[in-house]
Amino acid sequence: MIAPPTAAAAHPDDARAAAFIARWSGVAASELSTAQSFVRELCELLDVPLPHPTPEQDYMFERPVTFRHGDGSSSPGRIDCYRRGCFVLEAKKLRAASDTRRFDDALLRARAQAEGYARALEPAELAAAGRPPFLLVVDVGQLIEVYAEFTRSGATYTPFPDPRSHRIALADLARAEVRATLRRIWLDPLSLDPARASARVTREVAARLAELARSLEASGHAPQHVAAYLTRCLFSMFAEDVELLPRADGEGSFARLLRQYCDDPATLQRMLAALWADMDRGGFSVALAQTVLRFNGKLFKGASDDAYSLPLTREQVDLLLAAARANWREVEPAIFGTLLERALDPAERHALGAHYTPRAYVERLVLPTVMEPLRAEWADAQAAALLLAHEAAELEGRAREAKMEAARAELRRFHHRLCTLRVLDPACGSGNFLYVTLEHLKRLEGEVLNQLAALGQTQDSLALEGETVTPRQLLGIEVNARAAALAELVLWIGYLQWHIRTRGNRAVAEPVVHDWGNIVCRDAVLAWASQRPLLDERGQLRTRWDGRSFIPHPATGEPVPDPAAQVPQWAYDQPRRADWPQAEFIVGNPPFIGAAAMRGALGDGYVDALRAVWPEVPDSADFVMFWWHAAARKVAAGEARRFGFITTNSLRQTFNRRVVQSALQDGLHLVDAIPDHPWVDSASGAAVRIAMTVAAPGAGAGRLQTVTAEVPGEHGEMQVQLREHTGLIHADLTVGPNLLSARPLEADLGLSNRGVQLFGSGFIVTPEQAAALGLGREPGLEQRIRPYRNGRDLTDTPRGVLVIDLFGLDAEQVRSRYPAVYQWLLERVKPEREQNNRAGRREKWWLFGETNPKLRKQLAGLPRFIATVETAKHRTFQFLDVAILPDNKLIAIALDDAFYLGALSSRLHVEWALATGSRLGVGNDPVYVKTRCFETFPFPDADTGLTPALRQRIAERAEAIDAHRKRVLAAHPDALTLTALYNVLDALRAGRPLTAKERAVHQLGLVAVLAELHAELDAAVLAAYGWADLAAGDTDAATRTELLTRLLALNHARAAEEAAGTVRWLRPALQNPQTATTQPSQVRLEGLDGVRSSFVASSAEPAAQPWPATLPEQMRAMADLLAASPQPLGESDIATRFKGRGPWKKSLPRILDTLEALGRARREGAGWRG
């Protein structure tokens, strides 16, 4: 049940509420269909306007929305009740008792449906009022579930106010405060945002502490001692308000000490020192004459220090008492650290009344960086548990309980993961990003625990397991000692607030605070062995202005730097890159120092050392880009999953953009970005403009958000409205075309395949071994022992091996025709195959594990074919003789025309392949996914401007490139590789100086010639598409976007052409022998009344992926498949997209039903959409 965060507003009398409850609790099941009547009467009870149809459709029943689908189609929907800027209400009529599994399933379905409606609101509606902050899920006559999302940016709606108290039972409406909360949801929903109410309290507290700090410093106490002393005071105030310290007669024990000894400062000083020492160790406190909890941690250590408890004047005690009267339960940790840091820092105290960073701004980065991937995992675990619970309902006895335990185990596994992951802020300041992350992790944990309880897991058994989300998981690095200490304080206050709010203070275990060392005070990007003063050429100490002290100019009176305010310059011995602790997610707001200001702010010695250890970061890049680059390296190396940073909006400028571009080329992509957003500097309070970027491994589309409106808020902060765009986000934070909409083309199908997969190293032989087996003597053996190539044979030094290929022969034929070969395999392959789990591979041990007859048919009759390495740093294509058998790490394309080699080798196809393919491995090398890279690629033809002369020129340049590479590699096998050639070619294209090793490759490999041939090829291919306006050498982001946009448009045009029956076959004699021609064939596709989309046409050859092993992975794979499909998929279509052994296909209906219940799938006719 919900209690309001602030005092209740005026409300209807209790008699009307009692009548309402009696009326609806006594309604028969047959009357429950009148959901609108329930809502109308609820509105009358709350004294709010009734829904009414208007042209604006801003407050009405059955509000229409339109769902937009990936294939351009749409479908209608209706919101049960909608109020603009306030809520989406979804009403259900559930007959199951409120404690049954069926009831919870229906509520989950209703919540998902409501969230889907909120996301389907049209852009004009969102521009007018933003997304509604509340979802209301109503079980008519039973209860109301409340969910909120106050950032209004499209994030997940979460239980309000928390997962344990978000349900309002019908009987709860008898309470005036519950009705008042609902009334505010109708009339002033944003007033329920707890961050807004807490912000007011926090500002008042910080102002009082700043006044006290100023007074204590004026008394002669050092600022660092004042900060430590006041930090102990404020935690004591918080502890007494949440009753972790004793309270009596409405007064906390800390405040009582202040009041009792306000006229005896010396005694007060000793009593506070005794209290804090007692809080450190726990037990009986002489100061309070009561037992206190053991608080531990760093905060109360050092009781023997002279500055542990400072002497106060009466006026200072009064200031402390005024601060203690604040409601410390309501302090907002997300801004408390920032304001307290200003209050305790003499240099920044002037900024205390300035703006602070609103919580919503912080959440805009934390949610996509940390919570969205975790909530995706939670959705999979929840779906798996729900499916198992459904299966349990059909069983009895022990079998039922075993299935239920399996369901609970899925949730416990996710809970364990949630309690063991780590998040790092490598510039944590006073901890606001870490705190917001902690709160959202706790919210998600609450949902997990609720679901476990619904499945019969008792709270007692959960408590015995002892796992929960704690501040230990939130790691921080901060160079400022005061801010680092505040970060720990903020995390612990926030954690204890949440714990006490959801479980009460009796559940707090001792020690109350732990010293886990999760916040460390040090530099995050530079480490060194020692530091010493920097001297000039005369041996004098070098100094610089401190960057913050000013004096009035004698003539103008304007503030100018104080020449007397100097700080020493330092030299850093043995500098090195600073290490970061292991963490799955990295998020934060590194310091805003421009490249030009770095030396003045940090000193020459520091900047020189920094640039020396990070040479790959351009000299003109801003300070924040060192954090950005370090995090990108972590993610690219697989040491972190995702990172998100605030930077200045100059991120898009040339030198900063190069850091981002390098990361994107190394295998990352931007999953979320806001190029230009208002922000507040944490120290000065100055308004600045920033960019937000979130990066993850692999390639794919991202969400680009642009600010459409900024409205001044209560305290001067800007309330921001955003518009979303989805597509490939480039380094300049612009979005490219949505290549996920590219459709497989009939013209390209049936030509590309991976090579064979041996499943036995004994098949591979050297030329000497092959000769010993009879090659060159036994007739026909030359067709059975063939040259063999894998990926490294093409990109690096070839092995020169052969392979025994007995495709088409049975064991008896092998033994009688080639007995030596038979014995070789009998001794070297059969023992390994006998351990194989697949019967076919065990029984046919003399054949490859995957013989790939489809590839053999495609290559039959060709003298050569095109090959590319599936996973490689550089995307290159080359001809291989058809006698060579390709390994499964090669993609073989059954075309021998050099024109196609040229089109594939051109910059156009390479860009297409990089954008549509995927990434793999520690190096995140590009993967050529044939179904996305080749089978969607629209080749040039007469309709684009291809002429016979251009076709011949492209073919000639392709032959020349292929011959040139093979010639130089053959001439220098020990010095050159294909990878080395293209490393140097990339360096030439980028215009960077070559290293000595690269110069040698350039010389031996004649790379300038290779570059010229490629440039000529690119120009010819661009002309064949009619796109000569795109310069062959232009590789900037805008040109790439335009190129991909045009290719995507051509793909769509070709697909439409094919749907109408015209297919431009690449090799008609193989693909469509009935009407073989080199011209576009007017082929009417049979059986579909002359209309067939390219997506349906390609479904005859689906790219089957292995059926996942675990149930959550199966849920994820199914949801991803439906989401990626531009059209609805039937169960039979879905089954063709996976492969695996066992009865997995029988589980598809249950999985689809479960995803539908959770709003992740939707029926459409006989098919399913994501």
PDB file of N, CA and C in Angstrom, residues 814-824:
ATOM      1  N   VAL A 814      36.362 -46.812 -49.456  1.00  0.00           N
ATOM      2  CA  VAL A 814      37.643 -46.203 -49.071  1.00  0.00           C
ATOM      3  C   VAL A 814      38.682 -47.283 -48.822  1.00  0.00           C
ATOM      4  N   ARG A 815      38.284 -48.294 -48.055  1.00  0.00           N
ATOM      5  CA  ARG A 815      39.240 -49.347 -47.700  1.00  0.00           C
ATOM      6  C   ARG A 815      39.722 -50.098 -48.926  1.00  0.00           C
ATOM      7  N   SER A 816      38.842 -50.350 -49.897  1.00  0.00           N
ATOM      8  CA  SER A 816      39.250 -51.124 -51.072  1.00  0.00           C
ATOM      9  C   SER A 816      40.043 -50.279 -52.066  1.00  0.00           C
ATOM     10  N   ARG A 817      39.698 -49.007 -52.211  1.00  0.00           N
ATOM     11  CA  ARG A 817      40.380 -48.172 -53.201  1.00  0.00           C
ATOM     12  C   ARG A 817      41.651 -47.528 -52.648  1.00  0.00           C
ATOM     13  N   TYR A 818      41.578 -47.086 -51.402  1.00  0.00           N
ATOM     14  CA  TYR A 818      42.705 -46.338 -50.821  1.00  0.00           C
ATOM     15  C   TYR A 818      43.026 -46.895 -49.434  1.00  0.00           C
ATOM     16  N   PRO A 819      43.558 -48.105 -49.348  1.00  0.00           N
ATOM     17  CA  PRO A 819      43.783 -48.732 -48.047  1.00  0.00           C
ATOM     18  C   PRO A 819      44.726 -47.935 -47.142  1.00  0.00           C
ATOM     19  N   ALA A 820      45.734 -47.295 -47.709  1.00  0.00           N
ATOM     20  CA  ALA A 820      46.666 -46.525 -46.870  1.00  0.00           C
ATOM     21  C   ALA A 820      45.952 -45.336 -46.235  1.00  0.00           C
ATOM     22  N   VAL A 821      45.099 -44.690 -47.014  1.00  0.00           N
ATOM     23  CA  VAL A 821      44.321 -43.561 -46.470  1.00  0.00           C
ATOM     24  C   VAL A 821      43.366 -44.056 -45.397  1.00  0.00           C
ATOM     25  N   TYR A 822      42.738 -45.214 -45.656  1.00  0.00           N
ATOM     26  CA  TYR A 822      41.807 -45.790 -44.687  1.00  0.00           C
ATOM     27  C   TYR A 822      42.515 -46.027 -43.360  1.00  0.00           C
ATOM     28  N   GLN A 823      43.688 -46.633 -43.410  1.00  0.00           N
ATOM     29  CA  GLN A 823      44.407 -46.920 -42.164  1.00  0.00           C
ATOM     30  C   GLN A 823      44.821 -45.624 -41.451  1.00  0.00           C
ATOM     31  N   TRP A 824      45.225 -44.653 -42.221  1.00  0.00           N
ATOM     32  CA  TRP A 824      45.616 -43.361 -41.626  1.00  0.00           C
ATOM     33  C   TRP A 824      44.458 -42.774 -40.805  1.00  0.00           C
TER      34      TRP A 824
END
